[in-house]
């Protein structure tokens, strides 16, 4: 659905996007993760033909962009950097103006479509107030409604939960999952790890303009080689596992042992009660820090890049 090859954008000496090979497949909910300033919005704008690339190629729905924009963009719903709207008009009137997809459909059908997408994103179709009275979260929902008007095959969303409260974030997450289940491919740029962790099937991590990792989320969050055991018999288990205990937190023990079946057998045979046992998996935060070179394992920084290396706690945030 989205393929880029050596995609690059320079602003003077700054390599905002550097040699990017994106691969977003049909049916994906793809999380495009990166710290503030890593080049996400620039990438999204290039994908949609809003900014011209310095170099490289883009294919959207199998067609070259921006050359095929007229054919491709009607099949793509997009929300980039806060939606634009006429402030004195209601959400419904704004969408009616936007509704190019309605051409060829009867007016009544178009009106119904506008009401449907407003409801889908949690806005009241009967609300006549001008958009100027909307909160940031309501504007964000309106932008999403606009992106949905054309029943897109591909949704490209730049930080879609910006300005939303936890309930709103939850609703948008459910909406994206529903849309995906009915065949929409979703490309979601975000700096929020939890957002990506909870909805995405595949993901890429952008670090100072460079894609440092791209894979299925379950592959990224692979096993660490340790096992987590929950037991009420903590001291007995720790004594039994001397030399193999990596951490103890309350009734939770992390054991340096990749084989949870074997470990379970050892514990139970020794009379230790096991409430829960499972292989430990890396969380997305670890994956991102390693991929961005913060842990020192994979340093991808380019000496030509004038941007300072962010501190780990500035890198990305958990919502
Ligand atoms: P954020 O999450 O803060 O929006 P981002 O990952 O979307 O960040 P971009 O907005 O793409 O990052 O910016 C990437 C880099 O390119 C930044 O250093 C930014 O200052 C720079 N940049 C973006 N647009 C321009 C422009 N029009 N002119 C010059 N530099 C720009």
Short mmCIF file of N, CA and C in Angstrom, two decimals, residues 40 77 89 121 131 172 198 234 243 247 261 279 297 314:
data_model
loop_
_atom_site.label_atom_id
_atom_site.label_comp_id
_atom_site.label_asym_id
_atom_site.label_seq_id
_atom_site.Cartn_x
_atom_site.Cartn_y
_atom_site.Cartn_z
N UNK A 40 8.78 12.46 10.96
CA UNK A 40 7.53 11.76 10.66
C UNK A 40 6.61 12.60 9.76
N UNK A 77 -7.49 8.43 2.81
CA UNK A 77 -7.97 9.41 3.79
C UNK A 77 -6.77 9.88 4.59
N UNK A 89 -18.39 27.73 10.42
CA UNK A 89 -19.35 26.70 10.00
C UNK A 89 -19.33 25.53 10.98
N UNK A 121 -17.00 9.03 14.53
CA UNK A 121 -15.87 9.58 15.30
C UNK A 121 -16.33 10.19 16.63
N UNK A 131 -17.21 25.52 14.23
CA UNK A 131 -16.04 24.73 14.63
C UNK A 131 -15.12 25.55 15.55
N UNK A 172 -10.87 6.33 19.60
CA UNK A 172 -10.21 6.38 18.28
C UNK A 172 -9.50 5.05 18.02
N UNK A 198 -0.63 -0.73 21.28
CA UNK A 198 -1.98 -1.28 21.46
C UNK A 198 -2.74 -1.51 20.16
N UNK A 234 7.75 -17.05 47.24
CA UNK A 234 8.89 -16.34 46.65
C UNK A 234 10.22 -16.84 47.21
N UNK A 243 21.38 -18.18 41.71
CA UNK A 243 22.28 -17.90 40.59
C UNK A 243 21.54 -17.64 39.28
N UNK A 247 15.64 -10.79 38.89
CA UNK A 247 14.95 -9.74 39.65
C UNK A 247 13.79 -10.34 40.44
N UNK A 261 8.61 -24.00 30.19
CA UNK A 261 8.01 -25.31 30.50
C UNK A 261 8.92 -26.07 31.47
N UNK A 279 7.20 -16.55 29.13
CA UNK A 279 8.45 -15.97 28.63
C UNK A 279 8.35 -14.44 28.71
N UNK A 297 23.81 0.05 21.68
CA UNK A 297 23.97 -1.18 20.92
C UNK A 297 23.97 -0.94 19.42
N UNK A 314 13.79 12.17 26.59
CA UNK A 314 13.12 13.06 25.64
C UNK A 314 12.66 12.30 24.41
#
